[in-house]
XYZ file of C-alpha atoms in Angstrom:
390
model
C 78.473 -6.681 8.458
C 77.400 -9.423 10.231
C 78.711 -13.134 9.741
C 75.826 -15.640 9.376
C 77.852 -19.423 9.249
C 79.623 -18.012 6.079
C 77.004 -16.470 4.742
C 76.867 -12.581 3.416
C 72.890 -11.378 2.973
C 71.972 -9.163 -0.706
C 69.258 -7.343 -1.005
C 68.189 -7.089 -5.149
C 65.647 -5.229 -4.773
C 65.381 -2.653 -8.851
C 68.163 -1.104 -6.571
C 69.955 -4.275 -5.417
C 71.364 -4.118 -1.662
C 74.073 -6.233 -0.111
C 74.874 -7.729 2.971
C 78.182 -9.241 3.723
C 79.371 -10.925 7.820
C 81.519 -11.038 10.730
C 80.499 -13.693 12.779
C 77.663 -11.854 14.820
C 74.015 -13.141 14.500
C 72.062 -10.120 16.378
C 72.677 -7.446 13.977
C 69.943 -5.708 12.730
C 69.931 -4.204 9.181
C 68.589 -0.546 10.398
C 72.030 -0.202 12.046
C 75.044 2.205 10.772
C 77.043 -0.930 10.306
C 74.337 -3.007 8.474
C 74.548 -6.207 6.554
C 72.125 -5.291 4.227
C 73.966 -2.577 1.299
C 72.226 -1.667 -2.812
C 74.012 -3.672 -5.711
C 73.964 -1.804 -9.267
C 71.380 -3.726 -11.044
C 70.351 -3.012 -14.821
C 66.792 -2.420 -14.167
C 64.820 0.638 -15.564
C 62.811 3.393 -14.253
C 58.759 2.142 -14.532
C 60.083 -1.593 -13.547
C 58.007 -3.963 -11.659
C 57.644 -7.552 -11.457
C 61.190 -8.536 -10.687
C 62.272 -12.495 -10.342
C 65.983 -14.651 -9.265
C 66.827 -17.565 -10.947
C 70.033 -19.421 -9.699
C 71.744 -22.103 -11.360
C 74.894 -22.108 -8.522
C 76.800 -20.074 -10.946
C 75.150 -17.861 -12.434
C 72.286 -15.386 -11.512
C 69.217 -14.432 -14.040
C 67.124 -11.436 -13.030
C 63.791 -10.829 -15.485
C 61.590 -7.809 -15.314
C 58.557 -6.326 -16.959
C 58.777 -2.732 -17.837
C 54.917 -0.461 -18.585
C 55.528 2.027 -21.404
C 52.620 3.680 -22.785
C 50.121 0.543 -23.384
C 53.521 -1.643 -23.719
C 55.230 -4.242 -21.588
C 58.397 -5.618 -21.923
C 59.935 -8.218 -20.327
C 63.280 -8.138 -19.468
C 66.285 -10.235 -18.834
C 70.333 -9.511 -17.256
C 72.408 -12.100 -16.498
C 74.331 -11.494 -13.445
C 78.105 -13.818 -12.639
C 79.206 -12.308 -9.566
C 81.365 -9.387 -10.973
C 78.563 -7.970 -12.907
C 75.462 -8.115 -14.894
C 75.115 -8.628 -18.822
C 73.712 -6.146 -21.298
C 69.631 -6.519 -20.212
C 68.329 -8.161 -23.367
C 64.392 -7.281 -23.991
C 62.984 -11.081 -25.003
C 58.917 -10.025 -25.155
C 57.100 -7.117 -26.183
C 52.960 -6.498 -25.801
C 49.868 -4.456 -25.370
C 47.353 -7.329 -24.449
C 49.429 -8.763 -21.224
C 47.995 -9.638 -18.089
C 50.435 -7.433 -15.989
C 49.510 -8.513 -12.304
C 51.046 -7.797 -8.876
C 50.470 -10.782 -7.681
C 51.038 -13.112 -10.861
C 54.300 -12.420 -12.035
C 56.321 -13.871 -15.124
C 59.004 -16.386 -13.929
C 62.597 -17.329 -14.850
C 64.626 -20.651 -15.177
C 67.807 -21.492 -16.787
C 69.530 -25.211 -17.475
C 72.882 -25.840 -18.978
C 72.562 -22.916 -21.236
C 69.026 -23.071 -21.931
C 67.292 -20.389 -20.964
C 63.186 -20.373 -20.512
C 60.512 -17.265 -19.272
C 56.941 -17.114 -19.140
C 54.409 -13.917 -19.090
C 50.447 -13.777 -19.679
C 48.573 -13.120 -22.585
C 45.406 -12.389 -21.948
C 42.851 -15.026 -24.699
C 39.350 -12.830 -24.113
C 38.310 -9.928 -23.085
C 36.977 -11.001 -19.492
C 39.318 -10.064 -16.410
C 40.991 -13.333 -15.764
C 40.874 -14.296 -19.101
C 44.559 -14.941 -19.799
C 46.804 -18.415 -21.324
C 50.785 -18.912 -20.171
C 53.036 -17.729 -22.622
C 56.624 -19.266 -22.657
C 59.737 -18.470 -24.575
C 62.775 -20.378 -24.285
C 66.236 -19.224 -25.343
C 67.723 -22.498 -27.250
C 71.782 -23.228 -26.568
C 71.751 -25.537 -29.234
C 71.667 -22.071 -32.107
C 71.397 -19.842 -29.570
C 67.663 -18.810 -31.207
C 64.094 -18.036 -29.608
C 61.253 -19.933 -29.615
C 59.328 -16.993 -28.182
C 55.148 -17.055 -28.074
C 54.134 -20.270 -27.038
C 51.547 -21.396 -25.076
C 52.159 -24.565 -22.158
C 48.959 -25.413 -21.997
C 46.792 -27.676 -24.562
C 43.089 -26.221 -23.715
C 41.242 -23.390 -25.848
C 39.502 -22.279 -22.892
C 38.727 -18.928 -21.918
C 39.547 -18.799 -18.447
C 42.094 -18.038 -16.221
C 45.895 -19.570 -16.281
C 48.820 -18.249 -14.020
C 50.515 -18.648 -11.370
C 53.473 -20.136 -13.038
C 56.890 -21.978 -11.019
C 59.382 -23.061 -13.001
C 62.997 -24.935 -12.552
C 65.360 -26.776 -14.381
C 65.210 -30.687 -14.896
C 66.069 -33.346 -15.861
C 68.150 -34.241 -19.617
C 67.828 -30.357 -19.493
C 64.634 -30.090 -19.752
C 62.444 -27.338 -17.570
C 59.746 -28.168 -15.132
C 56.433 -26.059 -14.847
C 54.005 -26.022 -12.635
C 50.149 -23.574 -12.973
C 47.098 -23.063 -11.888
C 44.799 -24.125 -14.858
C 40.928 -23.061 -14.657
C 39.948 -24.513 -17.564
C 37.823 -26.510 -15.429
C 35.996 -23.093 -14.139
C 33.908 -22.982 -17.175
C 31.395 -24.558 -19.234
C 30.321 -26.417 -16.340
C 27.022 -24.866 -15.852
C 26.058 -21.501 -13.126
C 29.663 -21.229 -10.653
C 31.887 -23.662 -12.939
C 33.741 -25.598 -11.733
C 37.445 -25.669 -9.460
C 40.634 -24.020 -10.092
C 42.959 -26.985 -11.247
C 46.643 -27.258 -10.296
C 49.113 -29.024 -13.189
C 52.638 -29.157 -14.196
C 54.334 -30.235 -17.653
C 57.784 -30.403 -18.862
C 59.590 -27.751 -20.985
C 62.184 -29.369 -23.210
C 65.134 -27.897 -24.620
C 63.800 -27.867 -28.235
C 60.104 -26.413 -27.119
C 58.140 -29.834 -26.780
C 55.889 -29.961 -24.002
C 55.156 -33.376 -22.773
C 53.810 -35.206 -19.224
C 50.995 -32.534 -18.790
C 49.566 -33.707 -15.927
C 46.780 -32.705 -13.671
C 48.533 -32.651 -9.843
C 44.905 -31.888 -7.618
C 41.270 -30.967 -8.687
C 40.600 -28.609 -6.626
C 42.869 -25.729 -5.643
C 42.944 -22.705 -4.221
C 42.142 -20.287 -7.260
C 44.826 -17.446 -6.831
C 48.623 -18.526 -4.898
C 51.547 -18.807 -6.081
C 52.811 -22.220 -6.785
C 56.752 -23.198 -5.943
C 58.464 -26.424 -7.040
C 61.498 -27.921 -5.618
C 63.669 -31.139 -7.700
C 65.319 -34.074 -5.763
C 68.279 -35.932 -5.711
C 67.355 -38.838 -7.733
C 64.738 -36.451 -10.121
C 61.855 -36.653 -7.346
C 59.464 -33.423 -8.170
C 57.473 -31.796 -4.999
C 55.189 -29.359 -5.629
C 54.147 -26.739 -2.677
C 50.773 -25.120 -3.030
C 47.464 -23.551 -1.314
C 44.993 -26.213 -1.241
C 41.081 -25.790 -1.022
C 38.301 -28.531 1.360
C 35.076 -29.018 0.456
C 34.659 -27.027 3.587
C 37.084 -23.672 2.368
C 39.928 -25.100 4.061
C 43.113 -23.312 2.196
C 46.063 -25.274 4.005
C 49.401 -26.078 1.989
C 49.882 -29.299 0.622
C 52.875 -30.347 -1.395
C 52.555 -33.470 -3.675
C 55.016 -35.879 -5.096
C 56.874 -37.290 -7.822
C 59.303 -39.880 -7.867
C 60.059 -43.138 -10.215
C 58.663 -46.165 -8.301
C 54.650 -44.584 -7.811
C 54.929 -41.302 -9.974
C 52.365 -39.208 -8.583
C 51.788 -39.528 -5.116
C 48.333 -38.108 -3.203
C 48.684 -34.493 -1.774
C 50.192 -33.760 2.200
C 48.387 -31.324 3.850
C 51.584 -29.598 6.087
C 51.090 -28.325 9.356
C 47.421 -28.884 10.231
C 46.787 -25.423 9.933
C 42.821 -24.936 9.621
C 42.045 -22.320 7.667
C 38.846 -21.191 6.879
C 38.342 -18.794 4.012
C 35.593 -18.066 2.132
C 38.171 -16.285 -0.730
C 41.829 -16.747 -1.909
C 44.244 -15.121 -0.012
C 47.258 -14.453 -2.547
C 49.591 -15.790 -0.565
C 51.338 -18.782 -1.550
C 54.077 -21.081 -0.022
C 57.691 -21.262 -1.098
C 59.196 -25.028 -1.012
C 63.465 -25.524 -1.899
C 65.638 -28.593 -2.085
C 69.073 -29.216 -0.514
C 70.290 -32.425 -1.314
C 67.208 -35.215 0.413
C 66.581 -32.101 2.828
C 63.512 -30.022 1.640
C 62.132 -27.402 3.476
C 58.337 -25.244 3.285
C 57.873 -21.679 4.457
C 53.543 -20.185 4.020
C 51.735 -18.260 5.920
C 48.372 -18.522 7.110
C 45.756 -17.047 9.057
C 44.246 -18.803 11.270
C 42.667 -17.928 14.370
C 42.697 -14.500 12.672
C 46.308 -13.899 12.576
C 49.088 -14.035 9.869
C 52.216 -16.103 10.994
C 54.548 -17.519 8.432
C 56.241 -20.829 9.359
C 58.888 -23.652 7.852
C 58.321 -27.130 8.151
C 61.400 -29.784 6.992
C 62.124 -33.232 5.643
C 65.282 -35.241 5.381
C 64.120 -38.099 3.569
C 63.281 -35.831 0.097
C 59.323 -35.203 1.507
C 58.124 -38.137 2.550
C 56.951 -37.154 5.967
C 57.997 -33.638 7.581
C 58.501 -32.101 11.132
C 56.401 -30.163 13.675
C 56.020 -26.505 11.739
C 58.390 -23.940 13.889
C 57.128 -20.136 13.480
C 59.205 -17.461 12.554
C 57.402 -14.107 12.355
C 57.149 -11.680 15.552
C 53.047 -11.254 15.463
C 50.933 -10.821 12.623
C 52.550 -11.349 9.760
C 51.768 -9.977 6.276
C 53.613 -13.833 4.382
C 54.706 -12.986 0.534
C 57.629 -16.404 2.009
C 60.290 -17.056 0.442
C 62.367 -20.489 2.045
C 66.429 -21.118 0.723
C 68.077 -23.943 1.454
C 71.330 -22.930 2.933
C 72.886 -26.382 3.392
C 71.143 -29.668 4.619
C 69.572 -28.581 8.504
C 69.532 -24.606 8.005
C 67.437 -22.445 5.988
C 66.873 -18.910 5.381
C 63.106 -17.823 5.242
C 61.750 -14.478 4.458
C 58.315 -12.681 4.865
C 56.522 -9.361 5.558
C 54.955 -8.284 8.513
C 54.318 -4.756 10.318
C 55.950 -3.192 12.952
C 54.082 -0.444 14.720
C 52.909 2.322 11.639
C 56.519 0.677 8.928
C 55.810 -2.751 6.689
C 59.500 -5.020 6.870
C 60.570 -7.207 5.002
C 62.664 -9.470 7.063
C 64.981 -13.280 7.001
C 66.074 -14.889 9.184
C 68.399 -18.157 9.321
C 66.600 -21.609 11.063
C 67.677 -24.560 11.515
C 65.321 -27.810 11.178
C 65.882 -28.251 15.010
C 64.443 -24.966 15.505
C 67.243 -22.337 16.004
C 66.666 -19.509 15.072
C 68.861 -15.884 14.405
C 67.265 -12.680 15.284
C 65.980 -11.406 12.035
C 66.872 -8.928 9.876
C 65.500 -6.263 8.132
C 66.049 -6.498 4.783
C 64.195 -3.267 4.079
C 61.108 -1.449 4.223
C 57.940 -0.903 2.110
C 54.226 -1.357 2.330
C 51.737 -4.489 3.099
C 49.625 -2.631 -0.126
C 49.398 -4.235 -3.239
C 52.201 -2.028 -5.168
C 54.994 -3.418 -2.643
C 54.464 -6.655 -4.828
C 56.313 -10.162 -3.882
C 60.411 -10.295 -2.394
C 62.381 -12.508 -3.281
C 65.765 -14.530 -2.775
C 67.922 -16.480 -4.357
C 71.662 -17.770 -3.235
C 74.326 -17.877 -5.220
C 77.378 -19.033 -4.079
C 77.678 -17.794 0.398
C 75.337 -14.684 -0.576
C 71.284 -14.458 -1.071
C 70.122 -12.019 -3.487
C 66.842 -10.273 -2.877
C 64.874 -8.784 -5.140
């Protein structure tokens, strides 16, 4: 077993693996004394698209199970010892079920919010973001209501959600309303955010960036004074697709996007490889993938001023990474970064602890997988002193 300053490492894989720890920072997860072990979970056969959300006291787990022509969105709650009986929230035969654009889940003071994608027309990429809200007040569901107000037959997706002030939820997404009805070629994909309140009302729908990469995941974090930070892959007129963060605070409202890393990655298509952002008090960490200079890299940057400025990018992969990153801040100066990279004939899912000063632990191999789309996007969440990996 491995000890990383009191953090255990656990893997939830639609099979759930666990890592406990004992003062050794260099042990790989491929040995007999692996820090990674399986944790039984309530998902069924033919399940995919696992998502996790931690409120600090419990872990919420959602997944999609496909049977015949129906998709079922399910969830369960883990209290640190056992899983609740799983519940099917909603099912349908008209969903857009995609390896990279998956349902999200978040909880806030007893209210639970989940998302899924529902086809709005016959086009391949014409679908809406639909929400389901379990209301604490009367333990009832409000299901299948639309996040965005437009009625365009266009792409809406790549949702991220966080619990926010007053029992509300911050939801961010990519919105394609400008890509239709604009003449030949249409307009650009946009980034939007809104608040979903505990009664199911939606307000403060805001355009954050009018031109972004078309199909990279979004990510969000909340600061100690309700600041909002949203990380995403931007897109310039010259097809530079680097990572940006846009911030809201009470003094200035929404600021201008800040580009991280200056990778200067010129690419004519979407790499389907979004960033991840997390916060701990006033500290912020952002991890991302870049293919600039024809080499896959995974970088992380830190801020100690709620994202007002960031330090230099720290590269953490072993070379020619695949990406599909996640980041969790363990304290104000250390983060766990999670990514995929090849090694010989294998594709490894790895995690590393890195500090804001650039100190890096030896990476732990969580599991072997494939770089194909079927492997999806792994995810990491922290509950107490344990990290869970889906």
